[in-house]
Amino acid sequence: MLTSSQIVQFKNFGYVVIPEFADLDYCEIAVALARSELKKQVMPIEYEADTHYPGAPKSRSAEGGNTARRLLGATQRSTQLVDWATSEPLTENLRQLLGERIFLSQTHHNCIMIKEPKFSSSIGWHRDNRNWKFERPDLVSAWLALTNEHEENGCLWVIPNSHKWLIDEYQLDKHQFLRTDFDRNIDLIRNAVPILLNKGDLLLTHSNLFQAAGRNTTNRTMYSMVFTYRAADNPPVKGSRSANAAEIAL
């Protein structure tokens, strides 16, 4: 269960880290599964060229373009993944933030994130809600570090309290990223902090929190597992991409 101070931190800052949430053995199992799926090229896989992030290869045929970035559809790949995503310890924490009835989205996140050395690209300041369509921009993502995450291998950065900000349209570019050529945004970004995680640590983030991540400059691959959840009274908008796949009731 989350402590009262952890709940306050999430509400105030838009994120909270729960150390040593998952067994290290489970993390090894998930990484081994990811490597096996990648070796067999089990689709769907998102490649670096597909992301169109800054510094990403221009096409899959370009150097590094066929480097995997995400193993999508994690809940369809293995019972070991879906069982963790719907497990009671995680569910109890999410209920403390979202209410008694919650759903796991199989459209958004639902993946194993992969950051390979050399060809991993960075991602600018964004809110996950930029491409999501729910009645309210009020979801929670659970990010499990399957390996250690630090600045050198491209850990997540967040801007505390930014989930509460009202952002004007002119502060964003056409892809809904914070413009970095705008003085007001630069002042906001100065408040960013890196989320340093050890293997097995869990990060819970609000879907309206501004976040970014750098490249993996080490010689070892970084793996993370991410799932997204909503309250029962916050359904996806009918006809939108967010409603494309059936959800899992918890």
mmCIF file of C-alpha atoms in Angstrom:
data_model
loop_
_atom_site.group_PDB
_atom_site.id
_atom_site.type_symbol
_atom_site.label_atom_id
_atom_site.label_comp_id
_atom_site.label_asym_id
_atom_site.label_seq_id
_atom_site.Cartn_x
_atom_site.Cartn_y
_atom_site.Cartn_z
ATOM 1 C CA MET A 1 0.000 0.000 0.000
ATOM 2 C CA LEU A 2 1.110 3.552 -0.676
ATOM 3 C CA THR A 3 1.803 5.586 2.442
ATOM 4 C CA SER A 4 -0.053 8.844 3.038
ATOM 5 C CA SER A 5 3.123 10.785 2.185
ATOM 6 C CA GLN A 6 3.504 8.889 -1.104
ATOM 7 C CA ILE A 7 -0.080 9.711 -2.034
ATOM 8 C CA VAL A 8 0.504 13.376 -1.203
ATOM 9 C CA GLN A 9 3.665 13.368 -3.320
ATOM 10 C CA PHE A 10 1.799 11.924 -6.285
ATOM 11 C CA LYS A 11 -0.995 14.478 -5.996
ATOM 12 C CA ASN A 12 1.403 17.398 -5.535
ATOM 13 C CA PHE A 13 4.168 16.461 -7.973
ATOM 14 C CA GLY A 14 2.475 14.047 -10.412
ATOM 15 C CA TYR A 15 4.734 11.079 -9.713
ATOM 16 C CA VAL A 16 6.028 8.797 -6.995
ATOM 17 C CA VAL A 17 8.758 6.127 -6.876
ATOM 18 C CA ILE A 18 8.238 2.910 -4.931
ATOM 19 C CA PRO A 19 11.629 1.269 -4.346
ATOM 20 C CA GLU A 20 12.108 -2.512 -4.601
ATOM 21 C CA PHE A 21 8.544 -3.093 -5.771
ATOM 22 C CA ALA A 22 9.256 -6.126 -7.951
ATOM 23 C CA ASP A 23 11.488 -9.113 -7.324
ATOM 24 C CA LEU A 24 14.802 -9.028 -9.151
ATOM 25 C CA ASP A 25 14.115 -12.546 -10.427
ATOM 26 C CA TYR A 26 10.927 -11.314 -12.072
ATOM 27 C CA CYS A 27 12.845 -8.498 -13.771
ATOM 28 C CA GLU A 28 15.272 -11.058 -15.195
ATOM 29 C CA ILE A 29 12.361 -13.146 -16.484
ATOM 30 C CA ALA A 30 10.823 -10.123 -18.212
ATOM 31 C CA VAL A 31 14.145 -9.127 -19.801
ATOM 32 C CA ALA A 32 14.732 -12.688 -21.028
ATOM 33 C CA LEU A 33 11.242 -12.700 -22.536
ATOM 34 C CA ALA A 34 11.913 -9.383 -24.271
ATOM 35 C CA ARG A 35 15.165 -10.644 -25.741
ATOM 36 C CA SER A 36 13.466 -13.811 -26.967
ATOM 37 C CA GLU A 37 10.629 -11.867 -28.599
ATOM 38 C CA LEU A 38 13.109 -9.531 -30.271
ATOM 39 C CA LYS A 39 15.245 -12.397 -31.537
ATOM 40 C CA LYS A 40 12.166 -14.035 -33.083
ATOM 41 C CA GLN A 41 10.858 -10.645 -34.301
ATOM 42 C CA VAL A 42 7.439 -11.224 -32.760
ATOM 43 C CA MET A 43 5.252 -8.309 -33.824
ATOM 44 C CA PRO A 44 4.113 -5.695 -33.040
ATOM 45 C CA ILE A 45 7.452 -3.967 -32.581
ATOM 46 C CA GLU A 46 8.077 -0.236 -32.836
ATOM 47 C CA TYR A 47 11.486 0.604 -34.266
ATOM 48 C CA GLU A 48 13.592 3.716 -33.721
ATOM 49 C CA ALA A 49 12.807 4.974 -37.225
ATOM 50 C CA ASP A 50 9.070 4.731 -36.446
ATOM 51 C CA THR A 51 9.303 7.143 -33.501
ATOM 52 C CA HIS A 52 10.412 10.212 -35.489
ATOM 53 C CA TYR A 53 12.081 11.438 -32.308
ATOM 54 C CA PRO A 54 14.997 13.906 -32.514
ATOM 55 C CA GLY A 55 18.076 12.067 -33.722
ATOM 56 C CA ALA A 56 16.145 8.958 -34.759
ATOM 57 C CA PRO A 57 17.125 7.288 -38.049
ATOM 58 C CA LYS A 58 15.081 8.604 -40.979
ATOM 59 C CA SER A 59 13.856 5.180 -42.086
ATOM 60 C CA ARG A 60 14.074 1.514 -41.133
ATOM 61 C CA SER A 61 16.581 1.013 -43.934
ATOM 62 C CA ALA A 62 18.862 3.746 -42.576
ATOM 63 C CA GLU A 63 21.678 2.839 -40.188
ATOM 64 C CA GLY A 64 20.087 1.865 -36.871
ATOM 65 C CA GLY A 65 16.570 2.361 -38.241
ATOM 66 C CA ASN A 66 15.532 -1.208 -37.467
ATOM 67 C CA THR A 67 16.673 -0.943 -33.839
ATOM 68 C CA ALA A 68 13.749 -1.903 -31.585
ATOM 69 C CA ARG A 69 12.332 0.801 -29.292
ATOM 70 C CA ARG A 70 9.172 -0.875 -27.934
ATOM 71 C CA LEU A 71 7.721 -4.359 -27.783
ATOM 72 C CA LEU A 72 4.065 -3.425 -28.108
ATOM 73 C CA GLY A 73 1.063 -5.436 -26.918
ATOM 74 C CA ALA A 74 2.755 -6.752 -23.792
ATOM 75 C CA THR A 75 -0.472 -8.181 -22.343
ATOM 76 C CA GLN A 76 -0.827 -10.382 -25.436
ATOM 77 C CA ARG A 77 2.729 -11.712 -25.320
ATOM 78 C CA SER A 78 2.879 -13.634 -22.061
ATOM 79 C CA THR A 79 0.775 -14.441 -19.015
ATOM 80 C CA GLN A 80 3.832 -13.480 -16.952
ATOM 81 C CA LEU A 81 3.455 -9.900 -18.168
ATOM 82 C CA VAL A 82 -0.304 -9.534 -17.880
ATOM 83 C CA ASP A 83 -0.293 -11.265 -14.481
ATOM 84 C CA TRP A 84 2.128 -8.631 -13.167
ATOM 85 C CA ALA A 85 0.157 -5.768 -14.722
ATOM 86 C CA THR A 86 -3.030 -6.996 -13.009
ATOM 87 C CA SER A 87 -1.430 -8.220 -9.781
ATOM 88 C CA GLU A 88 -2.961 -7.355 -6.431
ATOM 89 C CA PRO A 89 -0.025 -5.332 -5.030
ATOM 90 C CA LEU A 90 -0.003 -3.035 -8.072
ATOM 91 C CA THR A 91 -3.790 -2.902 -8.258
ATOM 92 C CA GLU A 92 -4.049 -1.828 -4.623
ATOM 93 C CA ASN A 93 -1.647 1.062 -5.199
ATOM 94 C CA LEU A 94 -3.561 2.178 -8.269
ATOM 95 C CA ARG A 95 -6.884 2.047 -6.422
ATOM 96 C CA GLN A 96 -5.475 4.489 -3.890
ATOM 97 C CA LEU A 97 -4.905 6.957 -6.734
ATOM 98 C CA LEU A 98 -7.787 6.229 -9.107
ATOM 99 C CA GLY A 99 -10.585 4.729 -7.019
ATOM 100 C CA GLU A 100 -11.988 1.241 -6.502
ATOM 101 C CA ARG A 101 -12.882 0.385 -10.114
ATOM 102 C CA ILE A 102 -10.028 0.666 -12.589
ATOM 103 C CA PHE A 103 -9.184 -0.556 -16.077
ATOM 104 C CA LEU A 104 -5.919 -1.451 -17.790
ATOM 105 C CA SER A 105 -5.633 0.068 -21.273
ATOM 106 C CA GLN A 106 -4.362 -2.294 -23.945
ATOM 107 C CA THR A 107 -4.004 0.590 -26.417
ATOM 108 C CA HIS A 108 -1.621 2.950 -24.649
ATOM 109 C CA HIS A 109 1.824 1.972 -23.397
ATOM 110 C CA ASN A 110 1.223 -1.751 -22.685
ATOM 111 C CA CYS A 111 4.799 -2.393 -23.712
ATOM 112 C CA ILE A 112 8.373 -3.182 -22.854
ATOM 113 C CA MET A 113 10.523 -0.125 -23.547
ATOM 114 C CA ILE A 114 13.973 -0.782 -24.972
ATOM 115 C CA LYS A 115 16.890 1.619 -25.187
ATOM 116 C CA GLU A 116 19.740 0.159 -27.143
ATOM 117 C CA PRO A 117 23.220 1.670 -27.092
ATOM 118 C CA LYS A 118 24.282 3.894 -30.003
ATOM 119 C CA PHE A 119 20.988 4.206 -31.887
ATOM 120 C CA SER A 120 18.486 5.068 -29.155
ATOM 121 C CA SER A 121 16.963 8.505 -29.713
ATOM 122 C CA SER A 122 15.878 11.126 -27.202
ATOM 123 C CA ILE A 123 12.304 12.315 -26.728
ATOM 124 C CA GLY A 124 11.341 15.899 -25.985
ATOM 125 C CA TRP A 125 9.093 17.347 -23.300
ATOM 126 C CA HIS A 126 5.608 15.947 -23.693
ATOM 127 C CA ARG A 127 2.528 14.761 -21.873
ATOM 128 C CA ASP A 128 1.305 11.241 -22.548
ATOM 129 C CA ASN A 129 -2.168 12.718 -22.962
ATOM 130 C CA ARG A 130 -1.120 14.479 -26.158
ATOM 131 C CA ASN A 131 -2.264 11.491 -28.254
ATOM 132 C CA TRP A 132 -4.807 9.997 -25.857
ATOM 133 C CA LYS A 133 -8.551 10.616 -25.877
ATOM 134 C CA PHE A 134 -10.363 10.021 -22.584
ATOM 135 C CA GLU A 135 -13.134 11.992 -20.937
ATOM 136 C CA ARG A 136 -10.518 13.434 -18.575
ATOM 137 C CA PRO A 137 -6.717 13.677 -18.921
ATOM 138 C CA ASP A 138 -6.382 11.794 -15.649
ATOM 139 C CA LEU A 139 -4.707 8.390 -15.986
ATOM 140 C CA VAL A 140 -1.814 6.685 -14.213
ATOM 141 C CA SER A 141 1.087 4.856 -15.816
ATOM 142 C CA ALA A 142 3.101 2.212 -13.979
ATOM 143 C CA TRP A 143 6.754 2.097 -15.093
ATOM 144 C CA LEU A 144 8.787 -0.854 -13.817
ATOM 145 C CA ALA A 145 12.563 -0.637 -14.154
ATOM 146 C CA LEU A 146 13.742 -4.022 -15.434
ATOM 147 C CA THR A 147 17.338 -2.760 -15.378
ATOM 148 C CA ASN A 148 18.966 0.166 -13.573
ATOM 149 C CA GLU A 149 18.030 3.563 -15.054
ATOM 150 C CA HIS A 150 20.272 6.631 -14.813
ATOM 151 C CA GLU A 151 21.166 9.711 -16.815
ATOM 152 C CA GLU A 152 23.826 7.968 -18.902
ATOM 153 C CA ASN A 153 21.483 5.286 -20.257
ATOM 154 C CA GLY A 154 18.556 7.594 -20.957
ATOM 155 C CA CYS A 155 16.427 7.618 -17.819
ATOM 156 C CA LEU A 156 13.167 9.524 -17.651
ATOM 157 C CA TRP A 157 13.132 13.183 -16.607
ATOM 158 C CA VAL A 158 10.015 14.872 -15.243
ATOM 159 C CA ILE A 159 8.926 18.398 -14.325
ATOM 160 C CA PRO A 160 7.333 18.127 -10.862
ATOM 161 C CA ASN A 161 3.852 19.620 -10.507
ATOM 162 C CA SER A 162 3.519 20.069 -14.301
ATOM 163 C CA HIS A 163 0.467 17.783 -14.375
ATOM 164 C CA LYS A 164 -1.461 20.753 -12.930
ATOM 165 C CA TRP A 165 -0.222 23.352 -15.410
ATOM 166 C CA LEU A 166 -2.442 25.092 -17.932
ATOM 167 C CA ILE A 167 -0.365 25.310 -21.108
ATOM 168 C CA ASP A 168 -1.217 27.696 -23.935
ATOM 169 C CA GLU A 169 -1.259 26.310 -27.463
ATOM 170 C CA TYR A 170 1.593 28.575 -28.570
ATOM 171 C CA GLN A 171 3.888 26.940 -25.995
ATOM 172 C CA LEU A 172 3.685 23.645 -27.923
ATOM 173 C CA ASP A 173 4.911 22.668 -31.366
ATOM 174 C CA LYS A 174 2.759 20.886 -33.942
ATOM 175 C CA HIS A 175 3.507 17.522 -32.316
ATOM 176 C CA GLN A 176 2.459 18.777 -28.849
ATOM 177 C CA PHE A 177 5.993 18.959 -27.462
ATOM 178 C CA LEU A 178 7.049 21.914 -25.310
ATOM 179 C CA ARG A 179 8.918 24.381 -27.495
ATOM 180 C CA THR A 180 12.500 24.775 -26.307
ATOM 181 C CA ASP A 181 12.984 28.061 -28.184
ATOM 182 C CA PHE A 182 10.515 29.881 -25.959
ATOM 183 C CA ASP A 183 11.787 31.691 -22.856
ATOM 184 C CA ARG A 184 8.768 30.862 -20.712
ATOM 185 C CA ASN A 185 9.187 27.147 -21.439
ATOM 186 C CA ILE A 186 12.924 27.273 -20.743
ATOM 187 C CA ASP A 187 12.168 28.627 -17.272
ATOM 188 C CA LEU A 188 9.730 25.756 -16.683
ATOM 189 C CA ILE A 189 12.169 23.102 -17.901
ATOM 190 C CA ARG A 190 14.796 24.318 -15.440
ATOM 191 C CA ASN A 191 12.715 22.619 -12.725
ATOM 192 C CA ALA A 192 13.170 19.167 -14.295
ATOM 193 C CA VAL A 193 14.594 16.278 -12.293
ATOM 194 C CA PRO A 194 15.925 12.871 -13.413
ATOM 195 C CA ILE A 195 14.123 9.751 -12.185
ATOM 196 C CA LEU A 196 16.921 7.423 -11.106
ATOM 197 C CA LEU A 197 15.657 3.868 -10.710
ATOM 198 C CA ASN A 198 17.199 0.608 -9.607
ATOM 199 C CA LYS A 199 16.087 -2.692 -11.083
ATOM 200 C CA GLY A 200 12.719 -3.542 -9.522
ATOM 201 C CA ASP A 201 11.746 0.039 -8.640
ATOM 202 C CA LEU A 202 8.295 1.213 -9.681
ATOM 203 C CA LEU A 203 7.493 4.708 -10.953
ATOM 204 C CA LEU A 204 3.864 5.881 -10.994
ATOM 205 C CA THR A 205 3.203 8.955 -13.142
ATOM 206 C CA HIS A 206 0.165 11.093 -13.899
ATOM 207 C CA SER A 207 -0.634 11.153 -17.604
ATOM 208 C CA ASN A 208 -0.575 14.963 -17.666
ATOM 209 C CA LEU A 209 2.969 15.176 -16.264
ATOM 210 C CA PHE A 210 5.587 16.649 -18.600
ATOM 211 C CA GLN A 211 8.395 14.160 -19.177
ATOM 212 C CA ALA A 212 11.362 13.646 -21.461
ATOM 213 C CA ALA A 213 14.262 11.223 -21.846
ATOM 214 C CA GLY A 214 17.749 11.240 -23.296
ATOM 215 C CA ARG A 215 19.755 8.746 -25.327
ATOM 216 C CA ASN A 216 21.482 5.629 -24.034
ATOM 217 C CA THR A 217 25.166 6.515 -24.167
ATOM 218 C CA THR A 218 26.344 3.338 -22.420
ATOM 219 C CA ASN A 219 27.156 -0.054 -23.947
ATOM 220 C CA ARG A 220 24.273 -1.895 -22.239
ATOM 221 C CA THR A 221 20.589 -2.066 -23.177
ATOM 222 C CA MET A 222 18.026 -0.529 -20.834
ATOM 223 C CA TYR A 223 14.654 -2.272 -20.373
ATOM 224 C CA SER A 224 11.480 -0.930 -18.758
ATOM 225 C CA MET A 225 7.907 -2.235 -18.647
ATOM 226 C CA VAL A 226 5.033 0.260 -18.816
ATOM 227 C CA PHE A 227 1.238 -0.049 -18.450
ATOM 228 C CA THR A 228 -1.496 2.603 -18.224
ATOM 229 C CA TYR A 229 -4.672 2.611 -16.140
ATOM 230 C CA ARG A 230 -7.858 4.663 -15.856
ATOM 231 C CA ALA A 231 -10.746 5.035 -13.444
ATOM 232 C CA ALA A 232 -14.060 3.436 -14.371
ATOM 233 C CA ASP A 233 -15.714 6.863 -14.715
ATOM 234 C CA ASN A 234 -13.072 8.072 -17.204
ATOM 235 C CA PRO A 235 -13.702 6.008 -20.350
ATOM 236 C CA PRO A 236 -11.966 6.454 -23.707
ATOM 237 C CA VAL A 237 -13.754 8.639 -26.243
ATOM 238 C CA LYS A 238 -15.770 6.467 -28.606
ATOM 239 C CA GLY A 239 -14.307 6.264 -32.088
ATOM 240 C CA SER A 240 -10.871 7.438 -30.948
ATOM 241 C CA ARG A 241 -7.650 5.440 -31.010
ATOM 242 C CA SER A 242 -7.892 5.155 -27.220
ATOM 243 C CA ALA A 243 -10.988 2.981 -27.685
ATOM 244 C CA ASN A 244 -9.373 0.711 -30.298
ATOM 245 C CA ALA A 245 -8.689 -2.252 -28.010
ATOM 246 C CA ALA A 246 -10.639 -3.947 -25.251
ATOM 247 C CA GLU A 247 -9.600 -2.985 -21.737
ATOM 248 C CA ILE A 248 -8.964 -5.262 -18.778
ATOM 249 C CA ALA A 249 -11.105 -4.638 -15.690
ATOM 250 C CA LEU A 250 -9.198 -4.955 -12.415
#
